[in-house]
Amino acid sequence: MGQLKEVSCLNGHTDRVWNVSWNPTGTTLATCGGDKTVRLWGQEGDSWVCKTILQDNHQRTVRSTAWSPCGNLLATVSFDATVGIWDRRSGEFECNATLEGHENEVKSVAWAPSGKLLATCGRDKTVWIWEISEEDEFECASVLHAHTQDVKKVLWHPNLPILMSCSYDDTIKIHKEDGDDWTSFQTLESHTSTVWSIDFDSTGERMVSCSDDMTVKIWQAYQPGNKEGIQTTGKDATWKNLCTLSGYHSRTIYDVSWCKLTGLIATAGGDDKLCVFEEEVDSTGPTFVLSTAITRAHNEDVNSVEWNPKVTGLLASSSDSGDVKIWQYSV
Amino acid sequence: MASHFSGALQLTDLDDFITPSQECIKPVKIERRPGKTGAIKLQTDGTYMQVDEEAGVEVKLEKAKITLNDCLACSGCITSAESVLITQQSQEELYRVLSKNQENRKFGIHNEVYTVVISISPQSRASLATKYGLSVVEAARKLTGFFKKLGCDHVFDTTFARDFSLIESQREFVQRYRNRNKENKSLPMLASACPGWVCYAEKTHGSYILPYISTTKSPQQIMGSLVKDHFSSMLGTTPERIFHVTVMPCYDKKLEASREDFYSDVYRTRDVNCVLSTGEVDAMSQQEQIKLNDVESVELDNWFNCLDGADLVSHDGGGSGGYLEHVIRYAAKELFQLEFSELNYKTLRNEDFREVTVEQDGKILLRCALAYGFRNIQNVVQKLKRGKCVYDFIEVMACPVGCLNGGGQIRPPEGVTAKELLSQVSDVYGSVNSRTPTENAAVAALYGDWLGGADSEKCHNALHTNYHQVEKMVNALNIKW
C-alpha cells in the first residue's frame, strides 16, 4: 500500500487542461489546453510556478505536447490541424516551424528516442511520420492509413524504431519502417471500446493501455524463438494481452503512465479519479494490484497523468476543471 | 471494407460518419413554375405533396436522387460507403444499358438504342494481361472480343487521347515557362492527369495551389471529348446517344468523370458516362463465366488510327503516362535547342520522389521531379507554400509508385506480393513500343479536322479544364473528440 499526497495545485489555464508532459530532465512541466496556450512550470523552492506561456500560435485547443529527447524542442499539436515546433536554443522558446497536412484535429505527438523522427496522429484517422533533416527542416516521411477511426495517441518504442498508435477503432497498431516507407505490421485487439492511451515499461518489453471500456490492459512482447512457443513473423515480436485490470474506474480511463523508475502504473479517469497500481509476482505470473487511489483527484475529468522521469514518485495530472496537480507517491 | 480510393482522397473527409447537421439537405425536387404561389404539404406517411393553388391538385413529389456531382459540390459528407458513391459507376450500369439496348432493338425502337463505346486504359490492359498470362496485344484483342460479345459497339484505347494530353501539357509548360517573370503562379507547373491529386488540392489547398496545376485534361476526359464530340459527328448521331465507358486502374477516375466541368448542358450527357475499374472488368468476366483467355480474339477498332500498323503503341516515361519525360524533352528542345538520348532520373528522399535536370555548360536550365504518393504530395505542397520549391515541373500522382498501382487494379493472388505483381505489370506495360505524340500523324490531322487548329477556342475547350476550390463547412457540430 502506498499513498499519493498533493504537493501543489497549479492554476492559470482558463479552460480544460488536456495534457501534461515532463521534459527529459524532469525540471519542467508543459501543460496545454482549451485556452490555446502551453504553460511551462518549474519549481522555485517548494512551489511550482508558471515560467513561460506559449501562445498566439494555435487557433484552437492545444491537445498535446511532447519534448524532444535533448529537451530543446517542444512539439505542440492543436485542433487547428497544425503541429508547432518550439525551439529554446536561442534562450527563449520560439515557434520555428508549423507542420501542416493533417486534415483536421491533431490529437497526439511523440518524438522518437533518436530525436530524428516525430509522429503525429488525429481525427483524420492517419498517423504521420515526420523526418528532421540536417537543416532542422521537417519533411513528411510517411502517412499511415491503418486505422479506421480517429487516432488518439502515438508512442515510440524506447529502444526499437517502432511506433505504436491507438484509436477510436478499439485497436492498437504497430508500425515499422519497410524500405523507404513505413508500414503497419500488427494489430492488437482486446479492448471493446476506444483505446485512449498507451505507455511502455522501462524495458520496452511490456506495454499498458487504457480504454473507454474502463479497463487497463498489460501487453507482452514475445520475441522470435520465445520459450512460451508464441508464433512470430520474421524478426518481429508478437504482442499479446497478458492481463486486464477492471473495476477500478467507473468511467472512461483517459490516460495511463508507467513509471520507468518504480514500475508503478498511474491511471486517470473520467470519474475524476487517479489510481496507482503496483506489480506483484506470484506463482501464476505477474499481477497488478491497486496501491492507492484518489477518488476526487480533481473536480472534473482527469485528462492526463505522467510520472516524472527523474524524481521518484512525482506525478502530474490535469483536468477539465482547468487545474494541474502535482503529487508525491510514497510507500 | 478497405477503401479503394487513393490515400489523398481517403484523407479528405471520405468518412462514413455523417454528423446530424451535415445530413443531406436535398430530399425533394420542386418543379418551379414562374409567377405562381405553391405550397408543400407533409403527409402522415412522410411523403411531400406539392399543392397547385389554382387547380387544387396535389402532386406527390419524388425524392431527388443525389448524384456524385451533388456530393462533390458539397464539402461535407461524401462517404466511402461504396453503395452510395459507386451505384452509377459500376458494371451494373453498363449491364443495364446493354440490356435496354437489346430490348429496344428487339422491339424496333432504334432511336432509343445507345451506341456503346468502351475506352480502355493501357494500365488496365497491362494488369489484366498479367493476370491471364497474355501479351498486351492478345489482351487487347480479347478485351475487344469480350465487350463486343456483350453487345458493345466500339472498343478504343485511351493511349490515343494521351497523345493529346501530353502534347497540350508540354505546350502549356513552355508557355508558362516563357511567362514565368510576368505571371505570379506560372511555375512550377504541376501535372493534372491524376484526379486524386486534383480533388485533394481543391479540397485542402484551394486557391493557393490550383493556379499551379496544368489546365490540360487527363487522357480519360480527352477521350470523353473525342468520343462525345468528334466520334458522334462521324457516326452522324448526337452525344447523348452514345454511352461512353472507360476502363481505368483507378477508383478516383470515377469522381473525375462526374465533375460538372465534364457535363454538357446542351446535350444533357457526360463525356464519360461510366468508369469501370480493372477489377470490375475482371469481375464481369467471372459473372459471364468466361475466362479472358477463352474469349475469342477480335481485331482492334482503328477509327482513330490509334494503332501503328497492327501494333499498339505506348509512351516513354513510365506507367503513369510519362508527363515528366515528355514535358522536359519538349521544353529542352523548344527553349534551349537541346536533345537527349536518355534522361537520368535521380532518386531523392524515397523511391517515389525522383528528379531530372537539363544542364548545359554546368548550368541547370530546367529542374523537374516525379512526386508519387501522398507523403511526397505533402512535401511538394509545403515547399510551395514556403516559397522553397526549386522545380519547374512536377508530375504528381496520388498513388505510391503511380498509376500501375492504382486502387482499381487487380490485387495480388495468393503467394505473390504486391511488389512482385507490380513489377510484372510494369514489365508487361513496358513491353509495348513507344512513340512520341507528335509522330502520330492521326493526332496532327485531328488538330485540323476536329479542333480547327492547335490554338483555336474549340481546341482549348476540348482539351483543357478548370479547377474549383471547395469551401469547408465549419461549425461546432463538426467537431469530434
JSON list of C-alpha atoms in Angstrom, two decimals, chain B residues 9 16 50 79 158 173 201-202 215 217 223 309 320 341 371 375 426 442-443 464-466 474:
[
{"chain": "B", "resi": 9, "resn": "LEU", "atom": "CA", "xyz": [-8.97, 11.12, -51.13]},
{"chain": "B", "resi": 16, "resn": "ASP", "atom": "CA", "xyz": [-18.61, 7.05, -43.10]},
{"chain": "B", "resi": 50, "resn": "GLN", "atom": "CA", "xyz": [-46.94, 19.91, -53.87]},
{"chain": "B", "resi": 79, "resn": "THR", "atom": "CA", "xyz": [-18.95, 8.95, -47.73]},
{"chain": "B", "resi": 158, "resn": "THR", "atom": "CA", "xyz": [-7.03, 5.73, -74.32]},
{"chain": "B", "resi": 173, "resn": "PHE", "atom": "CA", "xyz": [4.62, 24.20, -69.85]},
{"chain": "B", "resi": 201, "resn": "ALA", "atom": "CA", "xyz": [-5.79, 20.11, -53.97]},
{"chain": "B", "resi": 202, "resn": "GLU", "atom": "CA", "xyz": [-9.26, 21.57, -54.46]},
{"chain": "B", "resi": 215, "resn": "THR", "atom": "CA", "xyz": [-5.21, 23.01, -67.17]},
{"chain": "B", "resi": 217, "resn": "LYS", "atom": "CA", "xyz": [-7.37, 17.45, -69.33]},
{"chain": "B", "resi": 223, "resn": "MET", "atom": "CA", "xyz": [-11.16, 10.57, -74.69]},
{"chain": "B", "resi": 309, "resn": "GLY", "atom": "CA", "xyz": [0.22, -0.83, -88.34]},
{"chain": "B", "resi": 320, "resn": "SER", "atom": "CA", "xyz": [1.69, 6.98, -65.09]},
{"chain": "B", "resi": 341, "resn": "SER", "atom": "CA", "xyz": [19.08, 10.12, -75.89]},
{"chain": "B", "resi": 371, "resn": "ALA", "atom": "CA", "xyz": [6.28, 13.00, -56.83]},
{"chain": "B", "resi": 375, "resn": "ARG", "atom": "CA", "xyz": [3.68, 11.85, -48.44]},
{"chain": "B", "resi": 426, "resn": "SER", "atom": "CA", "xyz": [5.27, -2.86, -65.14]},
{"chain": "B", "resi": 442, "resn": "ALA", "atom": "CA", "xyz": [-3.56, 10.98, -86.92]},
{"chain": "B", "resi": 443, "resn": "VAL", "atom": "CA", "xyz": [-3.22, 13.35, -83.99]},
{"chain": "B", "resi": 464, "resn": "HIS", "atom": "CA", "xyz": [-8.47, 21.97, -71.17]},
{"chain": "B", "resi": 465, "resn": "THR", "atom": "CA", "xyz": [-10.47, 22.37, -67.98]},
{"chain": "B", "resi": 466, "resn": "ASN", "atom": "CA", "xyz": [-10.83, 24.37, -64.74]},
{"chain": "B", "resi": 474, "resn": "VAL", "atom": "CA", "xyz": [-17.01, 24.96, -40.26]}
]
